Amino acid sequence: MSVHRSSAWPLTWVALTLITYATLHPWSGWHWPEPQAFSWVLPKLPHEVLNDLIGNLLGYLPLGLVMCLAFLRSGVGALRAALMSVAFGSGWSYSLELIQYALPARVPSISDWTLNTLGAAWGALAAVTIHALGLVDVWHRWREKWFIPQAGHGLALIWLWPLGLLFPPPLPLGQGQLWPTLRVHLVEWTRDTPWQSWLLPDDPLLLWGQLHETAVRPEWLGWSEIATVALGLMAPMCVACAFARPRVTRMLLLTGAVLVAVATTTVSTAVNFGVQHALTWVSVPVVWGLLLGSLGGVVLVDRARTTCAALGVVVLLGLIGLIHLAPVDPYYAQTLQAWEHGRFIRFHGLSRWFGLLWPYVALTWLLVRLFQRDGGA
């Protein structure tokens, strides 16, 4: 068995998080269900919506796929891996359906549970088919040649990075502006307590403005935007070079990062503001930032993996610091509200959390890499 740490397990936990978040959204109005309203036998709804049926079927397919691959990667037999994946997916779906009794905005349904189970089964079947065709073994051989054994979580970070870009950040590629959102939630959680006064300004109406008040002088805003875009592009490059082995693999990953950054930001802008505005995010500072970030990636190609991890820590700290100095975007609050209510790509605002948290998770992973011994680093 390969000593490489599989990225299928981290992706399994991400899939579970996505499913749980979407199933229980909006996560408000919790109440203890009345005894006569609760039943271990899920009810059949009188009316079914086709989009919901398709969503329930397809929503669990990735979970069944990555979980079955994770079991197979761990040495479990194909039949047992498939049965375990379907059983877990079905049990998880049933548990979430029961929890919906405690949410006024959600309605449990036996149809949802049946389709969720079927989706998990389809995903497990796809995983077993891929394994039987030998494609998993091919990927393992490539991975052993291209990446270090501890690359599993790093690969998951790279694959999840574009999801955070689907929600438009304050500046292009400027992920990680966590404090404003965290402060708003802290104000909500400490409502009617003595601690709320520590978080609120004297005039609560100024809260949003204070959260985004820029500390950069106007004449330096352009340079700040250039640096933010450059660091935002270099962040996934540093993560990739911290686990990639051959030079050609690094070049492919760095080129892919540039293409994915441009494509995802364009799609996000088009979806949020209209196709006619798809390229309005491109400006002179942004182009300079992309250019400098690409040149920074070239520097990483021949650096040792430990050096890339250390540079990644510096890059991410710089990105987090700069994005918290970003000025107010007049369209940002409106876009934020639209995403919170689940418009566009229907993650109910979850993509925004990917963008907010990705730099911190990547920073943690890079710090762990720096303290691990890796021969040939």
GROMACS .gro file of C-alpha atoms in nm:
model
  377
    1MET     CA    1   0.000   0.000   0.000
    2SER     CA    2   0.122   0.349  -0.079
    3VAL     CA    3   0.248   0.557   0.209
    4HIS     CA    4   0.089   0.868   0.062
    5ARG     CA    5  -0.174   1.037   0.275
    6SER     CA    6  -0.498   1.040   0.078
    7SER     CA    7  -0.677   1.365   0.000
    8ALA     CA    8  -1.006   1.172  -0.023
    9TRP     CA    9  -1.060   1.185   0.354
   10PRO     CA   10  -1.028   1.566   0.383
   11LEU     CA   11  -1.262   1.600   0.084
   12THR     CA   12  -1.507   1.362   0.255
   13TRP     CA   13  -1.526   1.590   0.559
   14VAL     CA   14  -1.573   1.890   0.331
   15ALA     CA   15  -1.858   1.711   0.150
   16LEU     CA   16  -2.023   1.629   0.484
   17THR     CA   17  -1.991   1.992   0.591
   18LEU     CA   18  -2.145   2.116   0.265
   19ILE     CA   19  -2.436   1.874   0.291
   20THR     CA   20  -2.504   1.954   0.657
   21TYR     CA   21  -2.485   2.329   0.598
   22ALA     CA   22  -2.719   2.320   0.297
   23THR     CA   23  -2.966   2.080   0.461
   24LEU     CA   24  -3.007   2.280   0.784
   25HIS     CA   25  -2.977   2.632   0.638
   26PRO     CA   26  -3.073   2.897   0.757
   27TRP     CA   27  -2.978   2.752   1.099
   28SER     CA   28  -3.225   2.971   1.287
   29GLY     CA   29  -3.550   2.927   1.478
   30TRP     CA   30  -3.445   2.609   1.658
   31HIS     CA   31  -3.720   2.464   1.877
   32TRP     CA   32  -3.801   2.136   2.045
   33PRO     CA   33  -4.059   1.959   1.823
   34GLU     CA   34  -4.398   1.874   1.962
   35PRO     CA   35  -4.440   1.500   2.037
   36GLN     CA   36  -4.733   1.468   1.798
   37ALA     CA   37  -4.532   1.632   1.517
   38PHE     CA   38  -4.228   1.407   1.553
   39SER     CA   39  -4.210   1.064   1.394
   40TRP     CA   40  -3.925   0.820   1.337
   41VAL     CA   41  -4.099   0.732   1.011
   42LEU     CA   42  -4.031   1.021   0.775
   43PRO     CA   43  -4.343   1.172   0.612
   44LYS     CA   44  -4.422   1.174   0.241
   45LEU     CA   45  -4.478   1.530   0.119
   46PRO     CA   46  -4.790   1.588  -0.093
   47HIS     CA   47  -4.599   1.797  -0.347
   48GLU     CA   48  -4.246   1.746  -0.478
   49VAL     CA   49  -4.036   2.007  -0.659
   50LEU     CA   50  -3.828   1.871  -0.945
   51ASN     CA   51  -3.526   2.090  -0.866
   52ASP     CA   52  -3.527   1.967  -0.506
   53LEU     CA   53  -3.547   1.606  -0.622
   54ILE     CA   54  -3.251   1.650  -0.854
   55GLY     CA   55  -3.058   1.839  -0.587
   56ASN     CA   56  -3.116   1.564  -0.330
   57LEU     CA   57  -2.999   1.301  -0.575
   58LEU     CA   58  -2.689   1.482  -0.694
   59GLY     CA   59  -2.599   1.635  -0.357
   60TYR     CA   60  -2.496   1.301  -0.205
   61LEU     CA   61  -2.324   1.163  -0.517
   62PRO     CA   62  -1.988   1.338  -0.444
   63LEU     CA   63  -2.004   1.218  -0.082
   64GLY     CA   64  -2.049   0.856  -0.188
   65LEU     CA   65  -1.771   0.893  -0.444
   66VAL     CA   66  -1.502   1.047  -0.225
   67MET     CA   67  -1.590   0.838   0.084
   68CYS     CA   68  -1.575   0.513  -0.112
   69LEU     CA   69  -1.243   0.622  -0.266
   70ALA     CA   70  -1.117   0.703   0.083
   71PHE     CA   71  -1.208   0.354   0.206
   72LEU     CA   72  -1.050   0.195  -0.101
   73ARG     CA   73  -0.739   0.407  -0.049
   74SER     CA   74  -0.725   0.277   0.309
   75GLY     CA   75  -0.714  -0.084   0.188
   76VAL     CA   76  -1.081  -0.176   0.234
   77GLY     CA   77  -1.226  -0.419  -0.022
   78ALA     CA   78  -1.443  -0.280  -0.299
   79LEU     CA   79  -1.775  -0.436  -0.188
   80ARG     CA   80  -1.723  -0.347   0.177
   81ALA     CA   81  -1.614   0.009   0.089
   82ALA     CA   82  -1.925   0.061  -0.124
   83LEU     CA   83  -2.161  -0.078   0.143
   84MET     CA   84  -1.999   0.128   0.419
   85SER     CA   85  -2.021   0.447   0.208
   86VAL     CA   86  -2.387   0.394   0.121
   87ALA     CA   87  -2.476   0.302   0.481
   88PHE     CA   88  -2.299   0.607   0.621
   89GLY     CA   89  -2.452   0.841   0.360
   90SER     CA   90  -2.800   0.699   0.424
   91GLY     CA   91  -2.757   0.725   0.802
   92TRP     CA   92  -2.627   1.079   0.780
   93SER     CA   93  -2.920   1.181   0.558
   94TYR     CA   94  -3.172   1.019   0.793
   95SER     CA   95  -3.021   1.198   1.094
   96LEU     CA   96  -3.037   1.535   0.917
   97GLU     CA   97  -3.398   1.471   0.815
   98LEU     CA   98  -3.489   1.407   1.180
   99ILE     CA   99  -3.308   1.723   1.289
  100GLN     CA  100  -3.525   1.922   1.046
  101TYR     CA  101  -3.821   1.864   1.280
  102ALA     CA  102  -3.653   2.125   1.503
  103LEU     CA  103  -3.630   2.387   1.225
  104PRO     CA  104  -3.944   2.576   1.120
  105ALA     CA  105  -3.802   2.657   0.776
  106ARG     CA  106  -3.723   2.292   0.694
  107VAL     CA  107  -3.950   1.994   0.632
  108PRO     CA  108  -3.833   1.631   0.666
  109SER     CA  109  -3.924   1.402   0.379
  110ILE     CA  110  -3.884   1.033   0.306
  111SER     CA  111  -3.836   1.122  -0.061
  112ASP     CA  112  -3.534   1.335   0.029
  113TRP     CA  113  -3.383   1.052   0.233
  114THR     CA  114  -3.446   0.797  -0.045
  115LEU     CA  115  -3.288   1.017  -0.311
  116ASN     CA  116  -2.995   1.102  -0.084
  117THR     CA  117  -2.930   0.731  -0.031
  118LEU     CA  118  -2.958   0.666  -0.403
  119GLY     CA  119  -2.715   0.950  -0.475
  120ALA     CA  120  -2.462   0.807  -0.229
  121ALA     CA  121  -2.505   0.466  -0.394
  122TRP     CA  122  -2.440   0.613  -0.739
  123GLY     CA  123  -2.127   0.784  -0.607
  124ALA     CA  124  -2.002   0.460  -0.449
  125LEU     CA  125  -2.072   0.273  -0.772
  126ALA     CA  126  -1.873   0.532  -0.966
  127ALA     CA  127  -1.582   0.496  -0.722
  128VAL     CA  128  -1.584   0.115  -0.749
  129THR     CA  129  -1.596   0.144  -1.129
  130ILE     CA  130  -1.302   0.384  -1.133
  131HIS     CA  131  -1.111   0.149  -0.904
  132ALA     CA  132  -1.194  -0.159  -1.118
  133LEU     CA  133  -1.069   0.018  -1.432
  134GLY     CA  134  -0.735   0.076  -1.260
  135LEU     CA  135  -0.764   0.453  -1.274
  136VAL     CA  136  -0.706   0.486  -0.899
  137ASP     CA  137  -0.381   0.290  -0.927
  138VAL     CA  138  -0.273   0.512  -1.217
  139TRP     CA  139  -0.340   0.822  -1.008
  140HIS     CA  140  -0.147   0.672  -0.716
  141ARG     CA  141   0.158   0.605  -0.936
  142TRP     CA  142   0.146   0.959  -1.074
  143ARG     CA  143   0.102   1.101  -0.730
  144GLU     CA  144   0.400   0.910  -0.586
  145LYS     CA  145   0.608   1.053  -0.867
  146TRP     CA  146   0.474   1.408  -0.850
  147PHE     CA  147   0.401   1.474  -0.481
  148ILE     CA  148   0.540   1.401  -0.135
  149PRO     CA  149   0.360   1.145   0.088
  150GLN     CA  150   0.214   1.422   0.311
  151ALA     CA  151   0.045   1.598   0.017
  152GLY     CA  152  -0.313   1.486   0.093
  153HIS     CA  153  -0.431   1.793   0.282
  154GLY     CA  154  -0.230   2.023   0.055
  155LEU     CA  155  -0.403   1.882  -0.253
  156ALA     CA  156  -0.740   1.929  -0.085
  157LEU     CA  157  -0.650   2.293  -0.016
  158ILE     CA  158  -0.560   2.350  -0.381
  159TRP     CA  159  -0.884   2.193  -0.504
  160LEU     CA  160  -1.093   2.398  -0.260
  161TRP     CA  161  -0.921   2.732  -0.326
  162PRO     CA  162  -1.139   2.825  -0.630
  163LEU     CA  163  -1.459   2.772  -0.427
  164GLY     CA  164  -1.366   3.067  -0.208
  165LEU     CA  165  -1.326   3.287  -0.514
  166LEU     CA  166  -1.687   3.226  -0.624
  167PHE     CA  167  -1.795   3.480  -0.365
  168PRO     CA  168  -1.639   3.811  -0.477
  169PRO     CA  169  -1.388   3.927  -0.213
  170PRO     CA  170  -1.331   4.298  -0.137
  171LEU     CA  171  -1.038   4.292  -0.383
  172PRO     CA  172  -0.970   4.032  -0.656
  173LEU     CA  173  -0.809   3.720  -0.501
  174GLY     CA  174  -0.816   3.896  -0.163
  175GLN     CA  175  -0.939   3.616   0.061
  176GLY     CA  176  -0.927   3.608   0.440
  177GLN     CA  177  -1.110   3.925   0.556
  178LEU     CA  178  -1.247   3.739   0.858
  179TRP     CA  179  -1.257   4.001   1.133
  180PRO     CA  180  -1.553   4.210   1.002
  181THR     CA  181  -1.772   3.900   0.970
  182LEU     CA  182  -1.652   3.762   1.301
  183ARG     CA  183  -1.722   4.091   1.478
  184VAL     CA  184  -2.076   4.107   1.339
  185HIS     CA  185  -2.143   3.754   1.463
  186LEU     CA  186  -1.989   3.832   1.802
  187VAL     CA  187  -2.218   4.133   1.834
  188GLU     CA  188  -2.515   3.908   1.757
  189TRP     CA  189  -2.405   3.635   1.999
  190THR     CA  190  -2.344   3.883   2.284
  191ARG     CA  191  -2.675   4.067   2.239
  192ASP     CA  192  -2.818   4.197   2.566
  193THR     CA  193  -2.501   4.106   2.756
  194PRO     CA  194  -2.232   4.332   2.910
  195TRP     CA  195  -1.980   4.207   2.654
  196GLN     CA  196  -2.169   4.359   2.359
  197SER     CA  197  -2.053   4.709   2.457
  198TRP     CA  198  -1.692   4.600   2.397
  199LEU     CA  199  -1.770   4.526   2.032
  200LEU     CA  200  -2.019   4.799   1.938
  201PRO     CA  201  -1.914   5.157   1.859
  202ASP     CA  202  -2.087   5.444   2.039
  203ASP     CA  203  -2.318   5.476   1.737
  204PRO     CA  204  -2.415   5.121   1.627
  205LEU     CA  205  -2.505   5.252   1.280
  206LEU     CA  206  -2.133   5.310   1.221
  207LEU     CA  207  -2.048   4.943   1.278
  208TRP     CA  208  -2.022   4.845   0.909
  209GLY     CA  209  -1.820   5.153   0.821
  210GLN     CA  210  -1.578   5.097   1.109
  211LEU     CA  211  -1.533   4.734   1.012
  212HIS     CA  212  -1.414   4.835   0.667
  213GLU     CA  213  -1.245   5.163   0.750
  214THR     CA  214  -0.921   5.170   0.553
  215ALA     CA  215  -0.594   5.247   0.725
  216VAL     CA  216  -0.416   5.307   0.393
  217ARG     CA  217  -0.363   5.659   0.267
  218PRO     CA  218  -0.548   5.729  -0.061
  219GLU     CA  219  -0.227   5.765  -0.261
  220TRP     CA  220  -0.122   5.415  -0.153
  221LEU     CA  221  -0.448   5.240  -0.234
  222GLY     CA  222  -0.332   5.139  -0.582
  223TRP     CA  223  -0.011   4.985  -0.447
  224SER     CA  224  -0.207   4.809  -0.176
  225GLU     CA  225  -0.439   4.657  -0.436
  226ILE     CA  226  -0.142   4.541  -0.645
  227ALA     CA  227   0.018   4.376  -0.342
  228THR     CA  228  -0.310   4.211  -0.236
  229VAL     CA  229  -0.371   4.059  -0.579
  230ALA     CA  230  -0.009   3.941  -0.606
  231LEU     CA  231  -0.013   3.778  -0.263
  232GLY     CA  232  -0.357   3.628  -0.327
  233LEU     CA  233  -0.219   3.459  -0.639
  234MET     CA  234   0.104   3.348  -0.474
  235ALA     CA  235  -0.071   3.190  -0.173
  236PRO     CA  236  -0.192   2.872  -0.356
  237MET     CA  237   0.135   2.865  -0.548
  238CYS     CA  238   0.332   2.842  -0.222
  239VAL     CA  239   0.102   2.566  -0.097
  240ALA     CA  240   0.147   2.374  -0.424
  241CYS     CA  241   0.526   2.408  -0.423
  242ALA     CA  242   0.537   2.291  -0.060
  243PHE     CA  243   0.430   1.941  -0.168
  244ALA     CA  244   0.512   1.915  -0.541
  245ARG     CA  245   0.828   1.730  -0.642
  246PRO     CA  246   0.941   1.769  -1.008
  247ARG     CA  247   1.002   2.108  -1.162
  248VAL     CA  248   0.758   2.042  -1.446
  249THR     CA  249   0.482   1.956  -1.197
  250ARG     CA  250   0.534   2.286  -1.020
  251MET     CA  251   0.522   2.474  -1.350
  252LEU     CA  252   0.193   2.306  -1.441
  253LEU     CA  253   0.043   2.383  -1.100
  254LEU     CA  254   0.155   2.746  -1.108
  255THR     CA  255   0.020   2.795  -1.460
  256GLY     CA  256  -0.306   2.632  -1.353
  257ALA     CA  257  -0.331   2.868  -1.055
  258VAL     CA  258  -0.315   3.173  -1.283
  259LEU     CA  259  -0.573   3.031  -1.525
  260VAL     CA  260  -0.810   2.922  -1.246
  261ALA     CA  261  -0.778   3.260  -1.071
  262VAL     CA  262  -0.869   3.452  -1.387
  263ALA     CA  263  -1.147   3.214  -1.494
  264THR     CA  264  -1.310   3.183  -1.151
  265THR     CA  265  -1.301   3.557  -1.082
  266THR     CA  266  -1.453   3.625  -1.425
  267VAL     CA  267  -1.731   3.369  -1.369
  268SER     CA  268  -1.800   3.506  -1.020
  269THR     CA  269  -1.825   3.863  -1.149
  270ALA     CA  270  -2.051   3.761  -1.435
  271VAL     CA  271  -2.282   3.561  -1.207
  272ASN     CA  272  -2.308   3.835  -0.946
  273PHE     CA  273  -2.322   4.149  -1.160
  274GLY     CA  274  -2.425   4.027  -1.507
  275VAL     CA  275  -2.244   3.882  -1.805
  276GLN     CA  276  -2.187   4.228  -1.949
  277HIS     CA  277  -1.975   4.310  -1.641
  278ALA     CA  278  -1.773   3.987  -1.644
  279LEU     CA  279  -1.438   4.161  -1.696
  280THR     CA  280  -1.498   4.477  -1.494
  281TRP     CA  281  -1.274   4.334  -1.220
  282VAL     CA  282  -0.975   4.375  -1.452
  283SER     CA  283  -0.796   4.703  -1.386
  284VAL     CA  284  -0.441   4.834  -1.416
  285PRO     CA  285  -0.354   4.752  -1.049
  286VAL     CA  286  -0.507   4.405  -1.085
  287VAL     CA  287  -0.307   4.332  -1.401
  288TRP     CA  288   0.012   4.444  -1.228
  289GLY     CA  289  -0.077   4.226  -0.929
  290LEU     CA  290  -0.133   3.922  -1.150
  291LEU     CA  291   0.197   3.989  -1.325
  292LEU     CA  292   0.392   4.023  -1.000
  293GLY     CA  293   0.221   3.715  -0.854
  294SER     CA  294   0.312   3.515  -1.165
  295LEU     CA  295   0.674   3.630  -1.142
  296GLY     CA  296   0.673   3.529  -0.776
  297GLY     CA  297   0.555   3.184  -0.884
  298VAL     CA  298   0.849   3.158  -1.123
  299VAL     CA  299   1.082   3.220  -0.829
  300LEU     CA  300   0.919   2.931  -0.642
  301VAL     CA  301   0.981   2.675  -0.917
  302ASP     CA  302   1.337   2.588  -0.812
  303ARG     CA  303   1.311   2.655  -0.439
  304ALA     CA  304   1.318   2.379  -0.176
  305ARG     CA  305   0.980   2.271  -0.039
  306THR     CA  306   1.067   2.397   0.310
  307THR     CA  307   1.160   2.735   0.162
  308CYS     CA  308   0.828   2.746  -0.027
  309ALA     CA  309   0.640   2.666   0.293
  310ALA     CA  310   0.823   2.943   0.481
  311LEU     CA  311   0.755   3.191   0.200
  312GLY     CA  312   0.391   3.078   0.202
  313VAL     CA  313   0.360   3.169   0.569
  314VAL     CA  314   0.493   3.518   0.497
  315VAL     CA  315   0.269   3.555   0.190
  316LEU     CA  316  -0.046   3.450   0.377
  317LEU     CA  317   0.028   3.676   0.674
  318GLY     CA  318   0.079   3.965   0.432
  319LEU     CA  319  -0.244   3.881   0.246
  320ILE     CA  320  -0.447   3.863   0.568
  321GLY     CA  321  -0.303   4.195   0.686
  322LEU     CA  322  -0.361   4.378   0.358
  323ILE     CA  323  -0.713   4.252   0.295
  324HIS     CA  324  -0.822   4.385   0.635
  325LEU     CA  325  -0.713   4.731   0.516
  326ALA     CA  326  -0.930   4.716   0.202
  327PRO     CA  327  -1.160   5.018   0.151
  328VAL     CA  328  -1.538   4.998   0.139
  329ASP     CA  329  -1.688   4.852  -0.179
  330PRO     CA  330  -2.029   5.016  -0.243
  331TYR     CA  331  -2.161   4.693  -0.398
  332TYR     CA  332  -2.012   4.460  -0.139
  333ALA     CA  333  -2.287   4.483   0.124
  334GLN     CA  334  -2.556   4.428  -0.139
  335THR     CA  335  -2.373   4.127  -0.282
  336LEU     CA  336  -2.316   3.992   0.068
  337GLN     CA  337  -2.689   4.005   0.145
  338ALA     CA  338  -2.777   3.834  -0.183
  339TRP     CA  339  -2.534   3.549  -0.117
  340GLU     CA  340  -2.651   3.507   0.242
  341HIS     CA  341  -2.999   3.436   0.107
  342GLY     CA  342  -2.870   3.168  -0.128
  343ARG     CA  343  -2.896   3.337  -0.466
  344PHE     CA  344  -2.680   3.246  -0.765
  345ILE     CA  345  -2.463   2.943  -0.692
  346ARG     CA  346  -2.677   2.794  -0.416
  347PHE     CA  347  -2.431   2.728  -0.138
  348HIS     CA  348  -2.635   2.960   0.090
  349GLY     CA  349  -2.328   3.175   0.147
  350LEU     CA  350  -2.100   2.879   0.223
  351SER     CA  351  -1.860   2.972  -0.058
  352ARG     CA  352  -1.805   3.299   0.125
  353TRP     CA  353  -1.683   3.105   0.428
  354PHE     CA  354  -1.440   2.912   0.208
  355GLY     CA  355  -1.292   3.245   0.101
  356LEU     CA  356  -1.280   3.377   0.457
  357LEU     CA  357  -1.121   3.069   0.613
  358TRP     CA  358  -0.900   2.931   0.334
  359PRO     CA  359  -0.593   3.149   0.412
  360TYR     CA  360  -0.603   3.051   0.780
  361VAL     CA  361  -0.633   2.680   0.706
  362ALA     CA  362  -0.354   2.705   0.449
  363LEU     CA  363  -0.139   2.897   0.699
  364THR     CA  364  -0.191   2.623   0.957
  365TRP     CA  365  -0.100   2.351   0.707
  366LEU     CA  366   0.218   2.532   0.601
  367LEU     CA  367   0.324   2.580   0.964
  368VAL     CA  368   0.274   2.208   1.025
  369ARG     CA  369   0.484   2.132   0.716
  370LEU     CA  370   0.765   2.351   0.849
  371PHE     CA  371   0.783   2.149   1.170
  372GLN     CA  372   0.773   1.812   0.994
  373ARG     CA  373   1.085   1.634   0.879
  374ASP     CA  374   1.077   1.571   0.506
  375GLY     CA  375   1.371   1.410   0.343
  376GLY     CA  376   1.484   1.602   0.041
  377ALA     CA  377   1.298   1.914   0.146
   0.00000   0.00000   0.00000
